Amino acid sequence: MKNYETVFILNPVLSEDQAKDTVEKFVKVLNAHKANIINVERWGLKKLAYPIQKKSTGFYNLIEFEAENNVVSVLETEFKRDESVMRFLTTTLDKFAVEYNNRRRKGEFNKSKSKKTTETVEA
């Protein structure tokens, strides 16, 4: 099994509850394909670097998971089918990135607590 992280941007027209439900839908897709969810973070509404679909903001989300290769293609197909997803990127993590993410979640790099919403899901 490999470690992955996927970042996706949801349409800003969605309400907070709709955005949360959409994230849960993708977590359920991963769980249905026996992926181990390590971390789920909702970064909230952020300004985009450039307009996408004539929108200048979007709800940023990150999911870290451990899974087989075929799960990524299933997840990305679900991203493409969902009209609320404006962009997504899934990357494979090497051992250094996994260690960095563990340390980041523990707060080693973040001395002052930021106001972002972080939600950890244990599977």
PDB file of N, CA and C in Angstrom, residues 25-26 28-34 65 67-82 88 90:
ATOM      1  N   LYS A  25     -18.622  12.365   1.310  1.00  0.00           N
ATOM      2  CA  LYS A  25     -18.894  11.460   0.194  1.00  0.00           C
ATOM      3  C   LYS A  25     -17.597  10.861  -0.341  1.00  0.00           C
ATOM      4  N   PHE A  26     -16.556  11.687  -0.464  1.00  0.00           N
ATOM      5  CA  PHE A  26     -15.277  11.185  -0.973  1.00  0.00           C
ATOM      6  C   PHE A  26     -14.581  10.288   0.041  1.00  0.00           C
ATOM      7  N   LYS A  28     -16.190   8.332   2.074  1.00  0.00           N
ATOM      8  CA  LYS A  28     -16.921   7.071   1.967  1.00  0.00           C
ATOM      9  C   LYS A  28     -16.471   6.264   0.753  1.00  0.00           C
ATOM     10  N   VAL A  29     -16.158   6.945  -0.352  1.00  0.00           N
ATOM     11  CA  VAL A  29     -15.648   6.251  -1.542  1.00  0.00           C
ATOM     12  C   VAL A  29     -14.332   5.558  -1.202  1.00  0.00           C
ATOM     13  N   LEU A  30     -13.466   6.261  -0.483  1.00  0.00           N
ATOM     14  CA  LEU A  30     -12.183   5.671  -0.095  1.00  0.00           C
ATOM     15  C   LEU A  30     -12.387   4.502   0.859  1.00  0.00           C
ATOM     16  N   ASN A  31     -13.269   4.662   1.825  1.00  0.00           N
ATOM     17  CA  ASN A  31     -13.535   3.580   2.777  1.00  0.00           C
ATOM     18  C   ASN A  31     -14.138   2.363   2.087  1.00  0.00           C
ATOM     19  N   ALA A  32     -14.982   2.586   1.083  1.00  0.00           N
ATOM     20  CA  ALA A  32     -15.598   1.476   0.358  1.00  0.00           C
ATOM     21  C   ALA A  32     -14.567   0.660  -0.408  1.00  0.00           C
ATOM     22  N   HIS A  33     -13.448   1.288  -0.770  1.00  0.00           N
ATOM     23  CA  HIS A  33     -12.388   0.595  -1.500  1.00  0.00           C
ATOM     24  C   HIS A  33     -11.218   0.228  -0.583  1.00  0.00           C
ATOM     25  N   LYS A  34     -11.506   0.121   0.711  1.00  0.00           N
ATOM     26  CA  LYS A  34     -10.551  -0.351   1.718  1.00  0.00           C
ATOM     27  C   LYS A  34      -9.298   0.517   1.850  1.00  0.00           C
ATOM     28  N   PHE A  65      -4.414   9.513   2.783  1.00  0.00           N
ATOM     29  CA  PHE A  65      -4.868   8.139   2.913  1.00  0.00           C
ATOM     30  C   PHE A  65      -3.812   7.167   2.428  1.00  0.00           C
ATOM     31  N   ALA A  67      -3.556   3.470   0.412  1.00  0.00           N
ATOM     32  CA  ALA A  67      -4.397   2.601  -0.406  1.00  0.00           C
ATOM     33  C   ALA A  67      -3.586   1.954  -1.522  1.00  0.00           C
ATOM     34  N   GLU A  68      -4.264   1.087  -2.258  1.00  0.00           N
ATOM     35  CA  GLU A  68      -3.684   0.475  -3.456  1.00  0.00           C
ATOM     36  C   GLU A  68      -3.804   1.457  -4.618  1.00  0.00           C
ATOM     37  N   ASN A  69      -3.079   1.190  -5.713  1.00  0.00           N
ATOM     38  CA  ASN A  69      -3.051   2.087  -6.858  1.00  0.00           C
ATOM     39  C   ASN A  69      -4.413   2.304  -7.502  1.00  0.00           C
ATOM     40  N   ASN A  70      -5.238   1.254  -7.601  1.00  0.00           N
ATOM     41  CA  ASN A  70      -6.499   1.378  -8.323  1.00  0.00           C
ATOM     42  C   ASN A  70      -7.497   2.293  -7.616  1.00  0.00           C
ATOM     43  N   VAL A  71      -7.330   2.528  -6.332  1.00  0.00           N
ATOM     44  CA  VAL A  71      -8.247   3.393  -5.585  1.00  0.00           C
ATOM     45  C   VAL A  71      -8.136   4.842  -6.059  1.00  0.00           C
ATOM     46  N   VAL A  72      -6.949   5.269  -6.440  1.00  0.00           N
ATOM     47  CA  VAL A  72      -6.746   6.641  -6.889  1.00  0.00           C
ATOM     48  C   VAL A  72      -7.559   6.912  -8.152  1.00  0.00           C
ATOM     49  N   SER A  73      -7.564   5.985  -9.077  1.00  0.00           N
ATOM     50  CA  SER A  73      -8.332   6.194 -10.304  1.00  0.00           C
ATOM     51  C   SER A  73      -9.830   6.247 -10.020  1.00  0.00           C
ATOM     52  N   VAL A  74     -10.299   5.438  -9.076  1.00  0.00           N
ATOM     53  CA  VAL A  74     -11.714   5.468  -8.692  1.00  0.00           C
ATOM     54  C   VAL A  74     -12.055   6.815  -8.060  1.00  0.00           C
ATOM     55  N   LEU A  75     -11.200   7.291  -7.164  1.00  0.00           N
ATOM     56  CA  LEU A  75     -11.430   8.571  -6.497  1.00  0.00           C
ATOM     57  C   LEU A  75     -11.439   9.717  -7.504  1.00  0.00           C
ATOM     58  N   GLU A  76     -10.480   9.724  -8.418  1.00  0.00           N
ATOM     59  CA  GLU A  76     -10.413  10.797  -9.401  1.00  0.00           C
ATOM     60  C   GLU A  76     -11.595  10.763 -10.361  1.00  0.00           C
ATOM     61  N   THR A  77     -12.123   9.585 -10.658  1.00  0.00           N
ATOM     62  CA  THR A  77     -13.339   9.486 -11.466  1.00  0.00           C
ATOM     63  C   THR A  77     -14.506  10.135 -10.728  1.00  0.00           C
ATOM     64  N   GLU A  78     -14.588   9.909  -9.418  1.00  0.00           N
ATOM     65  CA  GLU A  78     -15.644  10.538  -8.625  1.00  0.00           C
ATOM     66  C   GLU A  78     -15.492  12.059  -8.594  1.00  0.00           C
ATOM     67  N   PHE A  79     -14.246  12.538  -8.525  1.00  0.00           N
ATOM     68  CA  PHE A  79     -14.011  13.987  -8.583  1.00  0.00           C
ATOM     69  C   PHE A  79     -14.518  14.557  -9.901  1.00  0.00           C
ATOM     70  N   LYS A  80     -14.238  13.872 -10.993  1.00  0.00           N
ATOM     71  CA  LYS A  80     -14.656  14.352 -12.314  1.00  0.00           C
ATOM     72  C   LYS A  80     -16.169  14.343 -12.472  1.00  0.00           C
ATOM     73  N   ARG A  81     -16.847  13.398 -11.847  1.00  0.00           N
ATOM     74  CA  ARG A  81     -18.303  13.298 -11.953  1.00  0.00           C
ATOM     75  C   ARG A  81     -19.029  14.348 -11.132  1.00  0.00           C
ATOM     76  N   ASP A  82     -18.396  14.809 -10.070  1.00  0.00           N
ATOM     77  CA  ASP A  82     -19.042  15.761  -9.167  1.00  0.00           C
ATOM     78  C   ASP A  82     -18.850  17.183  -9.695  1.00  0.00           C
ATOM     79  N   PHE A  88      -8.671  19.270  -8.586  1.00  0.00           N
ATOM     80  CA  PHE A  88      -8.166  18.277  -7.643  1.00  0.00           C
ATOM     81  C   PHE A  88      -6.773  17.869  -8.059  1.00  0.00           C
ATOM     82  N   THR A  90      -3.977  14.670  -6.786  1.00  0.00           N
ATOM     83  CA  THR A  90      -3.606  13.571  -5.909  1.00  0.00           C
ATOM     84  C   THR A  90      -2.132  13.271  -6.128  1.00  0.00           C
TER      85      THR A  90
END
